[in-house]
Amino acid sequence: MKALMEVQGLTKRYGGFTALDNVTLSLSDDAPSMTAVAGESGSGKTTLARMMLGFIEPTQGAVLYGGKDVAKMSASEKRQFRREVQPVFQDPFEVFNPFYRIDHVLTTPVKRYRLADTDAKAQSLIEDALKRVGLRPQDTLGRFPHELSGGQRQRVMVARAVLLRPRLIVADEPVSMVDASLRATILDELRTLNRDLGISIVYITHDLTTAFQICDNIVVLYRGTVAEAGAVERVIGDPKHPYSQLLVSSIPLPDLDKVWGADEIPVTEANAARLNNGCQFAPRCPSVMEQCWRAPPPKFVPDTQRLATCFLYDGSAVAPDDDVASVFRPPETARLG
Ligand SMILES: Nc1ncnc2c1ncn2[C@@H]1O[C@H](COP(=O)(O)OP(=O)(O)OP(=O)(O)O)[C@@H](O)[C@H]1O
Ligand SMILES: [Mg+2]
C-alpha cells in the first residue's frame, strides 16, 4: 500500500512530560479514508494533529508525507505540503480577523496559491467551495465573522480548506463548539468531501458515536499511547482493549464536558505507588496482570482489521512496527458483517 501520510514512532516530550509516546499509523494513498483519533482530554490528540500538520516538530520519530519527512522538507516541498494538508480547528472564531469580512479568509488562499487568474474565476471557486459545505454564497459573503453563527463560521473554515483541493484535512474537534443540532450535518459534509473529492480526513474527537458513524478507521489514544486501532466496526463494535471497552460502555455521553473515560476509575493506593515501566493503562485496568507493569505491550492483532496493545492478546500475531496500516479497513470494501 502506498501511504499518503505515515506517522512513524512519533514522540513528543514537553520537558520531562511525554505527551505522545511512540505512535505509528499510516493513511492510505490509494483509497481516501476517514480516520478518527479518539481519546480523553490530555491523551495527546492535538499534539498528534499539530505534528501531522507540521506545526510542531517531534522529539523522536517522523511524519512522512508522500514519503518525505515533513521536518526536513525544502521550502518548495513545504509550500506544497501546506497546500495539500489543511487544518480545521475547534474554534474558528480565533482564526477570523473580526475587522475583515468573511471574504478575506477565502480570497487570501486564492491569491497566495494563484488558484484563479481572473476575479470571475476566483469568485466562482469561492462560491463552489461555499456550496460544497452547505453555505449560500449570497448569505455568507460580505458579512463579518460575528454576523455568522458558530456552525457557519466553521463551515467557512472547511470551505477555505476545500478551496485548496487538499489531499488531507486534519480536523481537530471540528464540531465541539458547534450547536448540537448542526454537528451531524457538518460531519456529513466532511464525509461527502471525502467521497466526492477524494480528500482523506483525520477527525479528532471525544465522541465515539460520530466517529463510528462517519469514519472508516479509528485510533484510540490513552495517555499518548495507542490502545487500539483499526476498522471502526471492530474497535467500536467489539472493542478488545480494556480501555476501549470502558469507553464504549460509557456511550452515549450526553455531556461532552463530563470527565471522559478512565479518569473516573479510582486507582488503588497500591497501584498508584507501583513503579510502572509497562502499559499506561495498568493502574486503572480491571484485567491488569504482572507483565503489564514490566514493559509496554506490543501491537497484538487478535483478529483482522485491528490491533490492540494489550497483553490479554499475547499469543496473537504482532503487527509489524512499520506496517500498522494493514489493520485499517480500505474504504471501498464492504463493511464487516
Ligand atoms: N506546549 C505544551 N507545553 C507543555 N505541555 C503541553 C503542551 N501542549 C500540550 N501539552 C500537554 O500534553 C498533553 C497532551 O495535550 P493535547 O493538547 O495533545 O491533548 P488532547 O488530547 O488534545 O486534549 P483535549 O481533548 O483536551 O484537547 C497534555 O497533558 C498537555 O497538558
Ligand atoms: Mg485537543
Coordinates of C-alpha atoms and ligand atoms in Angstrom, one line a residue:
M1 CA 0.0 0.0 0.0
K2 CA 1.3 3.5 -0.9
A3 CA 0.9 5.9 2.0
L4 CA -0.3 9.4 1.8
M5 CA 1.0 10.1 5.3
E6 CA 3.0 7.9 7.7
V7 CA 3.5 8.7 11.3
Q8 CA 6.5 6.7 12.5
G9 CA 7.3 6.2 16.1
L10 CA 6.1 9.7 16.9
T11 CA 7.1 11.0 20.3
K12 CA 6.6 14.5 21.8
R13 CA 8.0 15.5 25.1
Y14 CA 7.4 18.8 26.9
G15 CA 10.2 19.0 29.5
G16 CA 10.0 15.7 31.3
F17 CA 6.4 15.1 30.3
T18 CA 5.6 12.7 27.4
A19 CA 2.5 14.0 25.6
L20 CA 2.8 11.4 22.8
D21 CA 4.8 8.2 23.0
N22 CA 5.9 6.2 20.0
V23 CA 2.8 6.5 17.9
T24 CA 2.8 4.8 14.5
L25 CA 0.0 5.0 11.9
S26 CA -0.5 5.3 8.2
L27 CA -3.1 6.8 5.9
S28 CA -3.6 5.1 2.5
D29 CA -2.9 7.0 -0.7
D30 CA -4.9 4.5 -2.8
A31 CA -8.2 5.0 -1.1
P32 CA -9.0 8.3 0.6
S33 CA -10.2 7.4 4.1
M34 CA -11.7 8.9 7.2
T35 CA -9.7 8.1 10.3
A36 CA -10.8 9.1 13.8
V37 CA -8.4 9.9 16.6
A38 CA -10.2 9.5 19.9
G39 CA -9.2 9.7 23.5
E40 CA -10.0 11.7 26.6
S41 CA -8.7 15.2 27.3
G42 CA -4.9 15.3 27.5
S43 CA -4.4 12.0 25.7
G44 CA -2.3 13.7 23.0
K45 CA -4.8 14.2 20.1
T46 CA -3.9 17.8 19.4
T47 CA -0.2 17.2 19.9
L48 CA -0.5 14.4 17.2
A49 CA -2.6 16.7 14.9
R50 CA -0.1 19.6 15.2
M51 CA 2.8 17.3 14.2
M52 CA 0.8 15.9 11.3
L53 CA 0.3 19.5 10.1
G54 CA 4.0 20.3 10.5
F55 CA 3.2 23.0 13.1
I56 CA 5.5 21.5 15.8
E57 CA 8.4 19.1 15.5
P58 CA 8.6 15.7 17.0
T59 CA 11.0 14.9 19.8
Q60 CA 11.5 11.5 18.2
G61 CA 10.1 9.8 15.2
A62 CA 8.9 11.4 12.0
V63 CA 5.8 12.4 9.9
L64 CA 6.3 11.4 6.3
Y65 CA 4.1 13.0 3.6
G66 CA 4.4 11.4 0.2
G67 CA 7.4 9.5 1.6
K68 CA 9.2 12.8 2.7
D69 CA 10.0 13.7 6.2
V70 CA 7.9 16.9 6.9
A71 CA 10.6 18.3 9.3
K72 CA 13.2 18.0 6.5
M73 CA 11.3 19.4 3.5
S74 CA 12.7 22.1 1.3
A75 CA 10.9 25.4 1.1
S76 CA 9.1 24.4 -2.1
E77 CA 8.1 21.0 -0.7
K78 CA 6.9 22.6 2.4
R79 CA 4.8 25.0 0.4
Q80 CA 3.1 22.2 -1.5
F81 CA 2.6 20.3 1.8
R82 CA 1.0 23.4 3.3
R83 CA -1.4 23.5 0.5
E84 CA -2.2 19.8 0.4
V85 CA -2.6 19.2 4.1
Q86 CA -5.2 21.6 5.6
P87 CA -6.1 22.2 9.2
V88 CA -9.6 22.7 10.5
F89 CA -9.6 23.9 14.1
Q90 CA -12.1 23.6 17.0
D91 CA -12.8 27.3 17.4
P92 CA -13.0 29.1 14.1
F93 CA -13.6 32.4 15.7
E94 CA -9.9 32.6 16.8
V95 CA -8.9 32.3 13.1
F96 CA -11.0 35.1 11.8
N97 CA -9.9 38.7 12.0
P98 CA -13.0 40.5 13.3
F99 CA -12.4 43.6 11.2
Y100 CA -12.3 41.8 7.9
R101 CA -15.3 40.4 6.0
I102 CA -15.6 36.7 5.7
D103 CA -14.5 37.0 2.1
H104 CA -11.0 37.8 3.3
V105 CA -10.2 34.2 4.6
L106 CA -11.4 32.9 1.2
T107 CA -9.7 35.3 -1.2
T108 CA -6.3 35.1 0.7
P109 CA -5.6 31.5 -0.2
V110 CA -6.8 32.1 -3.8
K111 CA -4.3 34.8 -4.2
R112 CA -1.5 33.1 -2.3
Y113 CA -1.7 30.0 -4.3
R114 CA -2.7 31.7 -7.5
L115 CA -5.8 29.5 -7.9
A116 CA -7.5 31.8 -10.4
D117 CA -6.2 34.3 -13.0
T118 CA -9.4 36.4 -13.1
D119 CA -11.7 37.8 -10.5
A120 CA -14.6 36.0 -12.0
K121 CA -12.8 32.7 -11.7
A122 CA -11.8 33.4 -8.1
Q123 CA -15.5 34.2 -7.3
S124 CA -16.7 31.0 -8.9
L125 CA -14.1 28.9 -7.0
I126 CA -15.2 30.5 -3.7
E127 CA -18.9 30.1 -4.4
D128 CA -18.3 26.4 -5.3
A129 CA -16.4 25.8 -2.1
L130 CA -19.1 27.5 0.0
K131 CA -21.9 25.5 -1.7
R132 CA -20.0 22.2 -1.0
V133 CA -20.2 22.9 2.7
G134 CA -23.9 23.8 2.6
L135 CA -23.5 27.6 2.7
R136 CA -25.3 30.0 0.3
P137 CA -22.7 32.4 -1.1
Q138 CA -25.1 35.3 -1.2
D139 CA -25.9 34.9 2.5
T140 CA -22.3 34.5 3.5
L141 CA -20.0 36.7 1.5
G142 CA -19.9 40.4 2.6
R143 CA -20.6 39.5 6.2
F144 CA -18.4 40.0 9.2
P145 CA -17.4 37.0 11.4
H146 CA -19.7 38.0 14.3
E147 CA -22.6 38.1 11.9
L148 CA -22.4 34.3 11.3
S149 CA -23.3 31.5 13.6
G150 CA -20.6 29.2 15.1
G151 CA -21.7 26.5 12.7
Q152 CA -21.5 28.9 9.7
R153 CA -18.1 30.1 10.7
Q154 CA -16.9 26.5 11.0
R155 CA -18.3 25.8 7.5
V156 CA -16.4 28.8 6.1
M157 CA -13.2 27.3 7.5
V158 CA -14.0 23.9 5.8
A159 CA -14.8 25.8 2.6
R160 CA -11.4 27.6 2.9
A161 CA -9.7 24.2 3.2
V162 CA -11.7 22.8 0.3
L163 CA -10.7 25.7 -2.0
L164 CA -7.2 24.5 -2.0
R165 CA -8.3 20.9 -3.0
P166 CA -6.2 19.4 -0.3
R167 CA -5.3 15.7 -0.2
L168 CA -5.7 15.6 3.6
I169 CA -7.8 17.6 6.1
V170 CA -6.8 17.3 9.8
A171 CA -9.8 18.4 11.7
D172 CA -9.3 18.8 15.5
E173 CA -12.6 18.7 17.3
P174 CA -14.3 20.5 14.4
V175 CA -17.8 20.4 15.8
S176 CA -17.3 20.5 19.5
M177 CA -18.0 24.3 19.6
V178 CA -20.9 24.0 17.2
D179 CA -24.6 23.7 18.2
A180 CA -25.5 20.1 18.8
S181 CA -28.2 20.2 16.1
L182 CA -25.7 21.1 13.4
R183 CA -22.9 18.7 14.4
A184 CA -24.2 15.8 12.4
T185 CA -24.8 17.9 9.3
I186 CA -21.3 19.3 9.3
L187 CA -19.8 15.9 9.8
D188 CA -21.9 14.5 6.9
E189 CA -20.5 17.3 4.8
L190 CA -16.9 16.2 5.7
R191 CA -17.9 12.6 4.7
T192 CA -19.2 13.9 1.4
L193 CA -16.0 15.8 0.7
N194 CA -14.1 12.6 1.4
R195 CA -16.2 10.7 -1.1
D196 CA -16.7 13.3 -3.8
L197 CA -13.4 15.0 -3.8
G198 CA -11.2 12.1 -2.6
I199 CA -9.9 14.1 0.4
S200 CA -8.6 12.0 3.3
I201 CA -9.7 13.2 6.6
V202 CA -8.4 12.8 10.1
Y203 CA -11.2 13.5 12.5
I204 CA -10.1 14.2 16.1
T205 CA -12.8 13.8 18.6
H206 CA -14.0 12.9 22.1
D207 CA -17.1 11.4 20.5
L208 CA -17.1 7.7 19.7
T209 CA -20.6 7.8 18.3
T210 CA -19.9 10.3 15.5
A211 CA -16.5 8.6 14.9
F212 CA -18.4 5.3 14.4
Q213 CA -21.0 7.0 12.1
I214 CA -18.6 8.8 9.7
C215 CA -15.2 7.2 9.9
D216 CA -13.7 4.1 8.3
N217 CA -11.0 3.6 10.9
I218 CA -10.1 4.8 14.4
V219 CA -7.1 5.2 16.6
V220 CA -7.8 5.2 20.4
L221 CA -5.2 7.1 22.4
Y222 CA -4.6 6.7 26.1
R223 CA -2.0 9.0 27.7
G224 CA -0.1 9.4 24.5
T225 CA -0.1 5.7 23.5
V226 CA -2.2 3.8 21.0
A227 CA -4.5 1.5 23.0
E228 CA -6.4 0.1 20.0
A229 CA -6.6 0.9 16.3
G230 CA -8.4 -0.5 13.2
A231 CA -11.7 -0.5 11.4
V232 CA -14.4 1.3 13.4
E233 CA -16.7 -1.8 13.2
R234 CA -14.0 -3.8 15.0
V235 CA -12.8 -1.2 17.6
I236 CA -16.1 0.4 18.5
G237 CA -18.4 -2.5 17.5
D238 CA -16.4 -5.1 19.5
P239 CA -13.6 -3.4 21.5
K240 CA -10.7 -5.6 22.7
H241 CA -8.5 -3.3 24.8
P242 CA -9.9 -2.9 28.3
Y243 CA -9.7 0.9 27.8
S244 CA -11.7 0.9 24.6
Q245 CA -14.2 -1.4 26.3
L246 CA -14.6 1.1 29.0
L247 CA -15.1 3.9 26.5
V248 CA -17.6 2.0 24.5
S249 CA -19.5 1.0 27.6
S250 CA -19.9 4.7 28.6
I251 CA -21.6 5.7 25.3
P252 CA -23.8 7.7 25.0
L253 CA -22.2 10.6 26.7
P254 CA -24.8 13.3 26.8
D255 CA -22.4 15.9 28.2
L256 CA -19.2 16.5 26.3
D257 CA -17.7 18.3 29.2
K258 CA -18.2 15.4 31.5
V259 CA -15.0 13.7 32.6
W260 CA -14.5 11.2 29.9
G261 CA -13.3 7.6 30.4
A262 CA -10.6 6.3 32.6
D263 CA -10.2 9.2 34.9
E264 CA -13.4 8.1 36.5
I265 CA -11.8 4.8 37.6
P266 CA -10.3 5.1 41.1
V267 CA -6.7 4.0 41.3
T268 CA -5.9 1.9 44.4
E269 CA -3.1 3.2 46.6
A270 CA -1.1 0.1 45.9
N271 CA -1.4 0.6 42.1
A272 CA -0.6 4.4 42.4
A273 CA 2.6 3.6 44.3
R274 CA 3.8 1.0 41.9
L275 CA 6.7 1.6 39.5
N276 CA 5.2 1.2 36.0
N277 CA 7.5 0.6 33.1
G278 CA 4.7 -1.0 31.1
C279 CA 1.2 -0.2 29.9
Q280 CA -0.1 3.3 30.7
F281 CA -3.5 1.9 31.5
A282 CA -2.2 -0.7 34.0
P283 CA -3.0 1.3 37.2
R284 CA -6.7 1.5 36.1
C285 CA -7.1 -1.7 34.2
P286 CA -9.6 -4.2 35.6
S287 CA -7.7 -7.0 33.9
V288 CA -4.1 -5.9 34.9
M289 CA -1.5 -8.8 35.1
E290 CA 2.0 -8.9 36.4
Q291 CA 3.6 -8.5 33.0
C292 CA 1.6 -5.3 32.2
W293 CA 3.9 -3.4 34.7
R294 CA 7.1 -4.6 33.2
A295 CA 7.2 -3.5 29.6
P296 CA 4.7 -1.8 27.2
P297 CA 2.7 -4.4 25.3
P298 CA 3.4 -4.9 21.6
K299 CA 0.7 -4.3 18.9
F300 CA -1.2 -7.6 19.1
V301 CA -3.6 -8.4 16.2
P302 CA -6.3 -10.5 17.9
D303 CA -8.4 -10.8 14.7
T304 CA -8.4 -9.0 11.4
Q305 CA -8.5 -5.2 10.8
R306 CA -7.5 -4.1 14.3
L307 CA -4.6 -4.1 16.7
A308 CA -4.8 -3.9 20.5
T309 CA -1.7 -3.0 22.6
C310 CA -2.7 -5.3 25.4
F311 CA -1.1 -8.5 26.9
L312 CA -4.6 -10.1 27.1
Y313 CA -3.9 -11.0 23.4
D314 CA -0.5 -12.4 24.0
G315 CA -0.2 -15.3 21.6
S316 CA -1.9 -13.4 18.8
A317 CA 0.1 -12.2 15.8
V318 CA 2.0 -9.0 16.4
A319 CA 1.7 -6.1 13.9
P320 CA 5.0 -5.1 12.3
D321 CA 6.0 -1.7 13.5
D322 CA 6.3 -0.3 10.0
D323 CA 3.0 -1.7 8.7
V324 CA 0.2 -0.9 11.1
A325 CA -1.9 0.4 8.2
S326 CA -2.7 -3.2 7.4
V327 CA -5.2 -3.2 10.2
F328 CA -7.1 -0.3 8.7
R329 CA -10.1 -1.0 6.5
P330 CA -9.8 0.1 2.9
P331 CA -12.9 2.4 2.5
E332 CA -14.3 0.7 -0.6
T333 CA -14.5 -2.7 0.9
A334 CA -17.9 -3.8 2.2
R335 CA -18.4 -3.2 5.9
L336 CA -17.6 -6.1 8.1
G337 CA -20.5 -8.4 9.0
Ligands
LIG1 N1 3.0 23.3 24.6 C1 2.9 22.5 25.7 N2 3.7 22.5 26.7 C2 3.6 21.7 27.8 N3 2.7 20.6 27.8 C3 1.8 20.5 26.8 C4 1.9 21.4 25.6 N4 1.0 21.1 24.8 C5 0.3 20.0 25.3 N5 0.8 19.7 26.5 C6 0.4 18.6 27.4 O1 0.4 17.4 26.6 C7 -0.7 16.6 26.9 C8 -1.5 16.3 25.7 O2 -2.1 17.5 25.2 P1 -3.0 17.6 24.0 O3 -3.4 19.0 23.8 O4 -2.4 16.9 22.8 O5 -4.3 16.7 24.5 P2 -5.7 16.5 23.7 O6 -5.9 15.0 23.6 O7 -5.8 17.3 22.5 O8 -6.7 17.0 24.9 P3 -8.1 17.8 24.6 O9 -9.1 16.7 24.4 O10 -8.3 18.4 26.0 O11 -8.0 18.8 23.5 C9 -1.5 17.3 28.0 O12 -1.2 16.8 29.2 C10 -1.0 18.8 27.9 O13 -1.0 19.4 29.1
MG2 MG -7.0 18.8 21.9

